[in-house]
Amino acid sequence: MANTADTANPASMANTGAPRAPGRAERPGGPGGPRPARRTVRFRPGPYLLIAPTVATIAVLILYPIGQLVWMSFHKIGTREVRGLEPAENVGFKNFSTVLEDDFFWKVLLNTVLSAAAMVVLTMIVGTLVGLLLNRLGRKMSLLVSSGALLAWATPAISSAIVYKWLFTPGGGLVPWLLDLLPNWLVGGGWDDYNWFSEPLTTYVVLVLCVVWQSFPFIAVSVLAGLKSVPSELYEAARVDGSSAWTTFWQITFPLLKPVFLVLTVLSIIWDFKVFTQLWFLSGGTANRDSFNLAMYAYSEAVAFPAKYGLGGAIALVLTAILLVFTGFYVRVMVKQGEVA
Amino acid sequence: MSTSRTGGRGTRVALNTAGILVFLFAVFPVFWMVSSAFKTDEDINSETPLPVPVHWTLRHFKAVINGQGLDYGLFHFFLNSLIVAVVTVAVGSVVSVLAAYAVARTRFRGRVAFLLMLIIVQMVPLEALMLPLMLNAQRLHLLNSLGGVIIVYVGSTLAFSVLMLRGFVAAVPKDLEDAASIDGASRATTFWRITFPLVAPGLVATSIFSFVNAWNEFVIAFAFLKDQDKYMLPLTLSYSFGRTQVEWGSIMASSTLFTIPVMVFFLIVQRRMVSGLVAGAVKG
């Protein structure tokens, strides 16, 4: 990478004074008078000075904490060890085996995986359908629908969780009232005073609905942008051949937009695996342990008093590791699409 | 799209019906939030929910603005949220513009590694880092201070800002910069007079995204800030939400007031993004 740039540099030197040596220009606030165009081709500190603040910030605020997390998860740490009064004892993988042998961890993991799967699948289906719909609607209708979708997208996670909780709260909430109106043979009885947030299953039904509602607009808009790039002749040809909408989608749209779908799916997986705020507000903080997902579990162990550094670190690391696997997929796709070049 | 003009009248009706259903699905919760905020307590707790307020009232908004149950009025918390978001954006913008310029305009050893690091870092969940972050904040006496929250926000939005800004810098035609330097402009002058004005819209969009992010964030704020005078808006929401007798009218009023600023900002950015896409299509 660096080599090609450097070899290209002398060739363009004659007419490009500026863009190759940023180091000089970025003296903050400096007058930066005209300089002779002479420079060495070997090492230029410029770019490094420019990225230094970013690298330092990320190193201190993200990379170092991850390092601490790794260190904690391999040590036995109490309040005295954290204060540095006693050296922490290295316990190897003991914290991890404690976590992995705990039934509660597997329950939390199951909650996380199942809910994320439901969110991702539903978000992708609804988002894609709305994208296809937007592409076929007339101008005014399309504007109306996309403005509505934008509103859902723009709603903060906290507000949406609060509204969904209100919609599902018995005694005034809309959904229990509606379900109570419907005949009992269809939906069962007793909905008017059923507490949706006492059981993990019904909590997650509301959570999935809430997350899908907020995330489908992003998928729809991205799919729509992809659809605009598909040459309309292809669809003309398909129509002449008399192929159905279903066949057209799988034979033309899907193969052409496959990279888009891939990125969107991986991004959705990463986002839906770490849903926190909505779950926090829906299930009422950390009180309802049965409804925990991994992010909630990691958080609750971190803020517990006294904090469980070793175990908490191990749980947080498991969550991070799972997300890094999917991030790996994402990076691969980005590299393939030349986003990193 | 020309394809949309095909299909009979039946298809048209079906598509428009689907469109209206999607619109209602998307808009309804927001509508319900705002309409509940204007209802009287009797209407809110009545056995049959009403679609629109029958007896309009501003009581809930007044109560929220006076900070019912909290030690301060809404304005105090609004100001805290605003300070944190604005400082986060200001610091983040300066730092990320520099890096975005380096990545988009120069080639250097380690550039790809740097980009990969940014892509990976933006996916790391803050909840997982809570343990070390709180520990470090405690050691540095940054717990229970807005400064500590700002520092974490800058760190958590930086990767995304650099990646987003990089696209805007790369979109500025290099010929313009070259022309300026041929005319004898220094690199600093070229950057400030040519590149920066053209990147400015992108910087606004990026800034709004990190503003919205800081405005909406909950976990860090909740874990870091303990005293009420430090509370930001999300914390006042969770505070009134956590009480035994939840007053839905007031909660809907405060979440309406909380939502509107971000919504406006978000819609501004969205239009900019769309126009950016269109411009690219025209050029391409």
XYZ file of C-alpha atoms in Angstrom:
625
model
C 0.000 0.000 0.000
C 2.580 2.523 1.097
C 4.887 1.463 -1.673
C 2.525 2.110 -4.527
C 1.782 5.513 -3.108
C 5.415 6.416 -2.817
C 6.220 5.341 -6.317
C 3.270 7.290 -7.600
C 4.441 10.316 -5.744
C 7.428 11.472 -7.812
C 5.413 11.123 -10.987
C 2.765 13.523 -9.782
C 5.230 15.779 -8.046
C 5.451 18.211 -10.909
C 1.887 19.361 -10.657
C 0.803 18.366 -7.163
C 2.357 20.397 -4.481
C -0.201 19.859 -1.846
C -1.790 16.553 -1.066
C 1.200 14.352 -0.500
C 2.861 15.988 2.455
C 0.177 16.965 4.900
C 2.533 17.284 7.804
C 3.358 20.873 7.148
C -0.109 22.132 6.533
C -1.492 20.918 9.778
C 0.501 23.009 12.147
C -2.534 24.171 14.069
C -3.290 27.788 13.450
C 0.128 28.383 11.945
C 0.372 30.873 9.093
C 2.107 28.262 6.943
C 3.760 30.447 4.340
C 4.778 29.045 0.979
C 7.445 26.404 1.210
C 9.792 24.983 -1.355
C 8.496 21.740 -2.843
C 11.549 19.746 -1.805
C 10.965 16.806 0.479
C 12.263 13.378 1.274
C 10.279 10.440 -0.025
C 11.235 8.053 2.745
C 9.505 8.809 6.014
C 6.993 11.577 6.524
C 5.709 12.128 10.046
C 2.717 14.092 8.757
C 0.059 11.382 8.580
C 1.193 9.940 11.879
C 0.849 13.284 13.611
C -2.642 13.601 12.193
C -3.837 10.205 13.379
C -1.952 10.390 16.685
C -4.802 11.995 18.682
C -7.269 9.401 17.403
C -4.934 6.506 18.093
C -4.148 7.804 21.571
C -7.814 8.332 22.465
C -8.862 4.913 21.247
C -5.883 3.267 22.890
C -6.657 4.805 26.266
C -10.441 4.479 26.172
C -11.002 1.201 24.348
C -7.874 -0.866 23.787
C -6.418 -0.436 27.267
C -9.752 -1.282 28.951
C -9.988 -4.418 26.804
C -6.504 -5.308 28.008
C -7.616 -4.742 31.596
C -10.638 -6.934 30.948
C -8.417 -9.758 29.734
C -6.118 -9.342 32.715
C -9.005 -9.300 35.186
C -10.605 -12.397 33.733
C -7.438 -14.411 34.404
C -7.005 -13.216 37.989
C -8.732 -13.505 41.311
C -9.467 -9.941 42.259
C -11.211 -8.561 45.302
C -11.480 -5.063 46.677
C -8.000 -5.249 48.224
C -6.358 -6.377 44.998
C -8.051 -3.621 43.021
C -6.663 -1.015 45.413
C -3.233 -2.493 44.879
C -2.886 -3.526 48.532
C -2.264 -7.131 47.549
C -1.006 -8.654 44.301
C -3.752 -10.454 42.377
C -3.459 -14.190 42.055
C -3.336 -15.656 38.564
C -6.054 -18.291 38.349
C -5.753 -19.216 34.693
C -9.052 -20.125 33.063
C -10.847 -20.617 36.374
C -13.087 -17.582 35.938
C -14.098 -18.766 32.501
C -14.856 -22.282 33.665
C -16.923 -20.888 36.536
C -18.928 -18.836 34.042
C -19.297 -21.665 31.539
C -20.370 -24.154 34.217
C -23.036 -21.791 35.484
C -26.491 -22.724 34.198
C -27.532 -19.110 34.468
C -24.900 -18.093 31.916
C -26.313 -20.559 29.376
C -29.808 -19.297 30.032
C -28.632 -15.741 29.398
C -26.778 -16.813 26.270
C -29.900 -18.573 24.994
C -31.971 -15.425 25.641
C -29.391 -13.402 23.726
C -29.052 -15.731 20.744
C -32.761 -16.411 20.299
C -33.806 -12.774 20.646
C -31.029 -11.577 18.341
C -31.991 -14.213 15.763
C -35.637 -13.151 15.891
C -34.712 -9.467 15.615
C -32.290 -9.974 12.729
C -34.622 -12.192 10.703
C -37.663 -9.979 11.213
C -35.735 -6.752 10.642
C -34.262 -8.067 7.406
C -37.596 -9.367 6.107
C -39.629 -6.295 7.028
C -36.855 -3.919 5.924
C -36.409 -5.640 2.563
C -40.159 -5.760 1.910
C -40.513 -2.069 2.732
C -37.512 -1.277 0.510
C -39.111 -3.163 -2.374
C -42.413 -1.456 -1.674
C -40.824 2.020 -1.637
C -39.276 1.235 -5.000
C -42.663 0.500 -6.543
C -44.784 3.179 -4.909
C -45.585 6.443 -6.652
C -43.713 9.599 -5.699
C -46.091 10.959 -3.082
C -46.822 7.623 -1.433
C -43.138 6.778 -1.335
C -42.385 10.119 0.322
C -45.113 9.536 2.901
C -43.934 6.035 3.802
C -40.252 6.935 3.958
C -40.973 9.979 6.140
C -42.905 7.749 8.526
C -40.075 5.249 8.602
C -37.593 8.051 9.289
C -39.615 9.039 12.321
C -39.275 5.529 13.770
C -35.577 5.509 12.947
C -35.025 8.892 14.607
C -36.724 7.946 17.854
C -34.164 7.473 20.654
C -33.951 3.940 22.055
C -35.090 5.170 25.453
C -38.217 6.860 24.136
C -39.201 3.891 22.011
C -38.743 1.472 24.918
C -40.839 3.718 27.144
C -43.647 3.974 24.605
C -43.677 0.235 23.975
C -43.802 -0.418 27.692
C -46.740 1.961 27.944
C -48.483 0.316 24.974
C -48.238 -3.069 26.717
C -48.990 -1.975 30.274
C -52.224 -3.405 31.683
C -54.747 -0.878 32.971
C -54.607 1.848 30.328
C -52.201 0.334 27.805
C -53.510 -0.118 24.297
C -52.440 -3.672 23.477
C -53.957 -5.438 26.534
C -57.190 -3.581 25.824
C -57.161 -4.642 22.158
C -56.374 -8.263 23.013
C -59.206 -8.258 25.525
C -61.608 -7.064 22.826
C -60.696 -9.984 20.570
C -62.622 -13.226 21.115
C -61.116 -15.547 23.710
C -61.004 -18.565 21.371
C -58.579 -16.619 19.192
C -56.126 -15.064 21.636
C -57.036 -16.569 25.011
C -58.378 -14.641 27.955
C -56.984 -12.673 30.856
C -54.958 -10.220 28.776
C -56.412 -7.136 30.422
C -54.353 -7.610 33.578
C -51.509 -9.754 32.269
C -48.058 -8.372 33.143
C -45.969 -8.788 29.986
C -42.761 -7.921 31.776
C -42.898 -10.593 34.462
C -41.929 -13.408 32.059
C -38.823 -13.510 29.836
C -40.814 -14.784 26.844
C -43.365 -11.979 26.736
C -40.724 -9.385 27.671
C -38.730 -10.471 24.656
C -41.797 -10.415 22.392
C -42.170 -6.710 23.181
C -38.398 -6.149 22.949
C -38.185 -7.784 19.516
C -41.132 -5.739 18.285
C -39.579 -2.550 19.638
C -36.154 -3.226 18.101
C -37.560 -4.316 14.737
C -39.734 -1.200 14.638
C -36.647 0.963 15.094
C -34.251 -0.907 12.831
C -36.300 -1.739 9.747
C -36.088 1.806 8.286
C -32.288 1.606 7.988
C -32.559 -1.713 6.138
C -35.371 -0.381 3.929
C -33.457 2.755 2.957
C -30.270 0.783 2.251
C -32.108 -1.830 0.180
C -33.879 0.955 -1.723
C -30.534 2.598 -2.497
C -29.312 -0.757 -3.780
C -32.437 -1.280 -5.892
C -31.952 2.086 -7.597
C -28.615 0.800 -8.873
C -30.127 -2.273 -10.562
C -30.566 -1.587 -14.307
C -34.303 -1.515 -15.055
C -33.751 -3.461 -18.324
C -33.234 -6.571 -16.200
C -36.680 -6.174 -14.698
C -38.185 -5.415 -18.110
C -36.712 -8.641 -19.408
C -38.040 -10.577 -16.435
C -41.493 -9.147 -16.993
C -41.427 -10.027 -20.669
C -40.524 -13.548 -19.627
C -43.561 -13.457 -17.372
C -41.686 -14.313 -14.195
C -43.455 -13.778 -10.881
C -42.404 -11.214 -8.303
C -41.023 -14.029 -6.126
C -38.880 -15.446 -8.934
C -37.742 -11.995 -10.009
C -36.561 -11.228 -6.497
C -34.574 -14.431 -6.078
C -33.253 -14.536 -9.639
C -32.354 -10.886 -10.153
C -32.606 -8.649 -7.102
C -31.084 -10.930 -4.498
C -28.002 -12.031 -6.449
C -27.251 -8.446 -7.493
C -27.738 -7.004 -4.007
C -26.086 -9.886 -2.200
C -23.195 -7.754 -0.878
C -25.695 -5.219 0.473
C -27.723 -7.922 2.197
C -24.556 -9.456 3.621
C -23.361 -6.211 5.183
C -26.820 -5.372 6.504
C -27.256 -8.807 8.062
C -23.880 -8.783 9.767
C -24.440 -5.245 11.058
C -27.863 -6.242 12.379
C -26.394 -9.264 14.144
C -23.759 -7.121 15.835
C -26.286 -4.475 16.886
C -28.979 -6.892 18.035
C -26.570 -8.977 20.071
C -25.816 -6.054 22.333
C -29.268 -4.515 22.772
C -29.196 -2.946 26.200
C -31.138 0.273 26.691
C -34.480 -1.037 25.415
C -34.252 -4.180 27.533
C -33.258 -2.113 30.550
C -36.342 0.083 30.303
C -38.751 -2.690 29.347
C -37.786 -5.161 32.051
C -37.224 -2.501 34.707
C -33.469 -2.389 35.264
C -31.511 -5.311 36.623
C -34.303 -6.496 38.916
C -35.550 -9.232 36.583
C -32.565 -11.540 36.177
C -34.508 -14.124 34.184
C -34.826 -11.629 31.346
C -31.107 -10.828 31.127
C -29.195 -10.905 27.877
C -25.387 -10.933 27.750
C -24.959 -7.146 27.682
C -27.252 -6.775 30.662
C -25.461 -9.590 32.499
C -22.023 -8.094 31.864
C -23.288 -4.714 33.021
C -24.956 -5.995 36.174
C -21.808 -7.863 37.233
C -19.762 -4.718 36.618
C -21.913 -2.445 38.763
C -22.591 -5.073 41.449
C -21.278 -4.200 44.876
C -18.686 -5.425 45.534
C -17.894 -5.649 41.814
C -17.013 -9.170 40.650
C -13.962 -8.236 38.650
C -12.819 -11.697 37.650
C -16.219 -13.136 36.728
C -17.530 -9.871 35.325
C -14.437 -9.575 33.178
C -14.877 -13.107 31.874
C -18.535 -12.511 30.947
C -17.753 -9.204 29.262
C -14.960 -10.876 27.348
C -17.264 -13.642 26.117
C -19.690 -11.005 24.803
C -16.857 -9.073 23.155
C -15.430 -12.252 21.614
C -18.780 -13.244 20.078
C -19.189 -9.782 18.595
C -15.612 -9.821 17.301
C -16.334 -13.004 15.361
C -19.167 -11.265 13.518
C -17.072 -8.127 13.199
C -14.496 -10.345 11.492
C -17.104 -11.282 8.871
C -17.984 -7.620 8.476
C -14.345 -6.621 8.028
C -13.900 -9.353 5.420
C -16.846 -8.062 3.409
C -15.576 -4.486 3.697
C -12.115 -5.504 2.550
C -13.560 -7.425 -0.393
C -15.609 -4.432 -1.427
C -12.488 -2.280 -1.343
C -13.740 -0.120 1.524
C -10.425 -0.295 3.306
C -8.184 0.462 0.368
C -38.739 3.925 -11.209
C -40.371 3.193 -14.467
C -41.186 -0.322 -13.298
C -43.585 1.137 -10.775
C -45.919 2.337 -13.504
C -46.636 -1.182 -14.591
C -49.286 -3.398 -13.131
C -53.022 -2.954 -13.148
C -55.209 -0.870 -10.957
C -55.579 -3.722 -8.493
C -51.830 -3.880 -7.946
C -51.746 -0.120 -7.433
C -54.432 -0.271 -4.773
C -52.714 -3.180 -3.024
C -49.363 -1.399 -3.033
C -50.831 1.828 -1.702
C -52.683 -0.054 1.020
C -49.450 -1.750 2.042
C -47.753 1.646 2.028
C -50.361 3.107 4.354
C -50.073 0.125 6.707
C -46.297 0.524 6.885
C -46.742 4.254 7.496
C -49.158 3.581 10.370
C -46.891 0.918 11.871
C -43.928 3.301 11.759
C -45.690 6.402 13.016
C -48.128 4.991 15.553
C -45.825 4.660 18.613
C -44.565 8.219 18.150
C -48.124 9.463 17.739
C -49.192 7.545 20.841
C -46.361 9.040 22.880
C -47.280 12.614 21.932
C -51.022 12.122 22.249
C -50.698 10.453 25.676
C -48.654 13.420 26.854
C -51.636 15.722 26.267
C -54.222 13.491 27.967
C -55.554 13.992 31.464
C -54.774 11.336 34.043
C -58.390 10.174 34.001
C -58.273 9.590 30.240
C -54.897 7.852 30.483
C -56.048 5.417 33.137
C -59.527 4.903 31.692
C -60.638 1.396 30.788
C -61.036 2.303 27.110
C -57.960 4.012 25.623
C -58.797 7.044 23.481
C -56.917 7.657 20.228
C -56.722 11.440 20.682
C -56.974 13.478 23.875
C -60.577 14.433 24.642
C -59.649 16.820 27.391
C -56.407 18.419 26.241
C -54.075 19.343 29.059
C -50.612 20.862 29.408
C -50.456 19.757 33.032
C -47.896 17.010 32.365
C -45.613 19.297 30.412
C -45.783 21.912 33.156
C -45.031 19.288 35.802
C -42.052 17.978 33.837
C -40.643 21.447 33.195
C -40.901 22.211 36.915
C -39.072 18.947 37.562
C -41.687 17.110 39.601
C -40.068 14.728 42.055
C -36.590 15.862 41.101
C -34.479 18.492 42.816
C -34.146 20.622 39.700
C -36.310 21.789 36.826
C -36.098 20.291 33.371
C -33.874 23.122 32.129
C -31.070 22.056 34.476
C -30.970 18.553 33.000
C -31.438 19.869 29.496
C -28.374 22.046 30.001
C -26.328 19.074 31.299
C -27.288 17.023 28.249
C -26.494 19.924 25.952
C -23.085 20.605 27.536
C -22.060 16.966 27.276
C -23.243 16.607 23.677
C -21.713 19.887 22.472
C -18.319 19.320 24.108
C -18.254 15.722 22.840
C -18.955 16.919 19.314
C -16.440 19.775 19.475
C -13.567 17.635 20.725
C -14.520 14.681 18.538
C -14.749 16.803 15.378
C -11.273 18.286 15.729
C -9.664 14.937 16.445
C -11.548 13.061 13.730
C -11.075 15.652 10.966
C -7.305 15.346 11.334
C -7.360 11.561 11.140
C -9.931 11.482 8.328
C -7.769 13.849 6.281
C -4.698 11.705 6.821
C -6.529 8.518 5.852
C -8.285 9.945 2.810
C -5.472 12.058 1.380
C -2.205 10.339 2.222
C -0.706 6.895 2.008
C 1.399 5.751 4.914
C 2.604 2.522 6.398
C 0.013 1.189 8.821
C -2.874 3.005 7.138
C -4.818 -0.187 6.421
C -4.154 -1.455 9.930
C -5.453 1.844 11.279
C -8.629 1.586 9.178
C -9.211 -2.008 10.264
C -8.756 -1.011 13.878
C -11.396 1.706 13.479
C -13.895 -0.715 11.912
C -13.361 -3.249 14.688
C -13.355 -0.729 17.520
C -16.719 0.771 16.554
C -18.313 -2.641 17.154
C -17.055 -3.126 20.715
C -19.982 -2.886 23.150
C -19.636 -0.253 25.859
C -21.524 -2.467 28.313
C -18.656 -4.955 28.167
C -16.099 -2.260 28.929
C -18.065 -0.958 31.885
C -15.938 -2.715 34.488
C -12.525 -1.284 33.513
C -14.013 2.078 32.493
C -15.629 2.577 35.896
C -12.513 1.429 37.684
C -10.315 3.854 35.771
C -12.796 6.691 36.147
C -12.857 6.084 39.880
C -9.077 6.169 40.107
C -8.942 9.428 38.159
C -11.846 10.939 40.151
C -13.946 11.149 37.006
C -16.899 9.208 38.335
C -19.935 11.354 38.975
C -18.632 14.112 36.729
C -19.813 15.268 33.314
C -16.173 15.406 32.243
C -15.801 11.660 32.718
C -18.901 11.003 30.626
C -17.657 13.331 27.885
C -14.304 11.549 27.719
C -15.948 8.153 27.303
C -18.338 9.511 24.651
C -15.490 11.000 22.631
C -13.709 7.647 22.749
C -16.765 5.651 21.776
C -17.851 7.789 18.790
C -14.416 8.603 17.410
C -13.950 5.512 15.232
C -17.278 5.980 13.530
C -16.693 9.715 12.981
C -13.319 9.146 11.338
C -14.731 6.476 9.029
C -17.689 8.645 8.055
C -15.651 11.831 7.559
C -13.107 9.965 5.508
C -15.737 9.474 2.811
C -16.503 13.189 2.727
C -12.826 14.159 2.484
C -12.232 11.609 -0.252
C -15.166 13.091 -2.186
C -13.453 16.497 -2.485
C -11.838 16.518 -5.943
C -8.090 16.509 -5.557
C -7.776 18.647 -8.687
C -9.113 21.597 -6.717
C -6.411 21.252 -4.115
C -3.802 20.771 -6.792
C -4.950 23.867 -8.651
C -4.731 25.917 -5.471
C -1.210 24.795 -4.771
C -0.127 25.521 -8.324
C -1.376 29.034 -7.753
C 1.075 29.177 -4.875
C -1.214 28.497 -1.926
C 0.448 26.857 1.058
C -0.859 23.518 2.344
C -2.503 25.228 5.282
C -4.198 27.761 3.022
C -5.273 25.005 0.655
C -6.804 23.061 3.515
C -8.639 25.997 5.080
C -9.736 27.712 1.867
C -10.420 24.741 -0.396
C -10.762 21.424 1.400
C -12.377 22.512 4.632
C -15.339 24.425 3.124
C -16.098 21.450 0.896
C -15.864 18.979 3.790
C -17.905 21.232 6.095
C -21.309 19.727 5.163
C -19.897 16.281 5.893
C -18.540 17.560 9.172
C -21.976 18.899 10.070
C -23.552 15.521 9.294
C -20.923 13.658 11.296
C -21.255 16.103 14.176
C -25.002 15.685 14.281
C -24.605 11.936 14.393
C -22.291 12.126 17.379
C -24.540 14.753 18.959
C -27.531 12.423 18.662
C -25.407 9.604 20.008
C -24.314 11.551 23.080
C -27.821 12.884 23.617
C -29.379 9.415 23.551
C -26.725 7.461 25.448
C -27.907 5.858 28.632
C -25.601 3.159 30.027
C -22.492 5.228 30.698
C -24.486 8.148 32.045
C -26.415 5.849 34.353
C -23.315 4.105 35.667
C -21.200 7.246 36.033
C -23.542 9.929 37.332
C -24.953 9.515 40.821
C -25.899 13.011 42.034
C -29.058 14.597 40.748
C -27.355 17.864 39.863
C -25.257 15.900 37.348
C -28.201 14.065 35.776
C -28.743 14.244 32.050
C -32.151 13.895 30.396
C -32.053 10.076 29.954
C -31.416 9.730 33.677
C -34.412 11.866 34.601
C -36.488 9.551 32.400
C -35.178 6.429 34.089
C -35.637 8.114 37.474
C -39.323 8.836 37.003
C -39.699 5.471 35.290
C -38.303 3.613 38.286
C -40.798 4.948 40.799
C -43.421 2.580 42.164
C -46.356 4.600 40.870
C -45.465 5.322 37.248
C -47.161 8.489 36.014
C -47.543 7.736 32.346
C -48.735 11.203 31.402
C -45.606 12.900 32.746
C -43.333 10.206 31.347
C -44.834 10.641 27.894
C -44.456 14.410 28.212
C -40.802 14.179 29.204
C -39.950 11.613 26.551
C -41.691 13.826 23.975
C -39.558 16.778 25.047
C -36.485 14.537 25.021
C -37.242 13.117 21.574
C -38.080 16.253 19.603
C -34.572 17.839 19.459
C -32.913 14.628 18.232
C -35.689 13.982 15.764
C -35.258 17.428 14.203
C -31.493 16.976 14.016
C -31.810 13.509 12.593
C -34.172 14.650 9.854
C -31.735 17.436 8.883
C -28.858 14.969 8.493
C -31.027 12.505 6.660
C -31.873 15.059 3.980
C -28.218 15.894 3.611
C -27.336 12.242 3.215
C -29.993 11.749 0.570
C -28.925 14.836 -1.386
C -25.359 13.564 -1.139
C -26.444 10.279 -2.684
C -28.307 12.017 -5.470
C -25.353 14.288 -6.239
C -23.103 11.246 -6.501
C -25.531 9.569 -8.875
C -25.701 12.616 -11.133
C -21.928 12.912 -11.306
C -21.291 9.206 -11.786
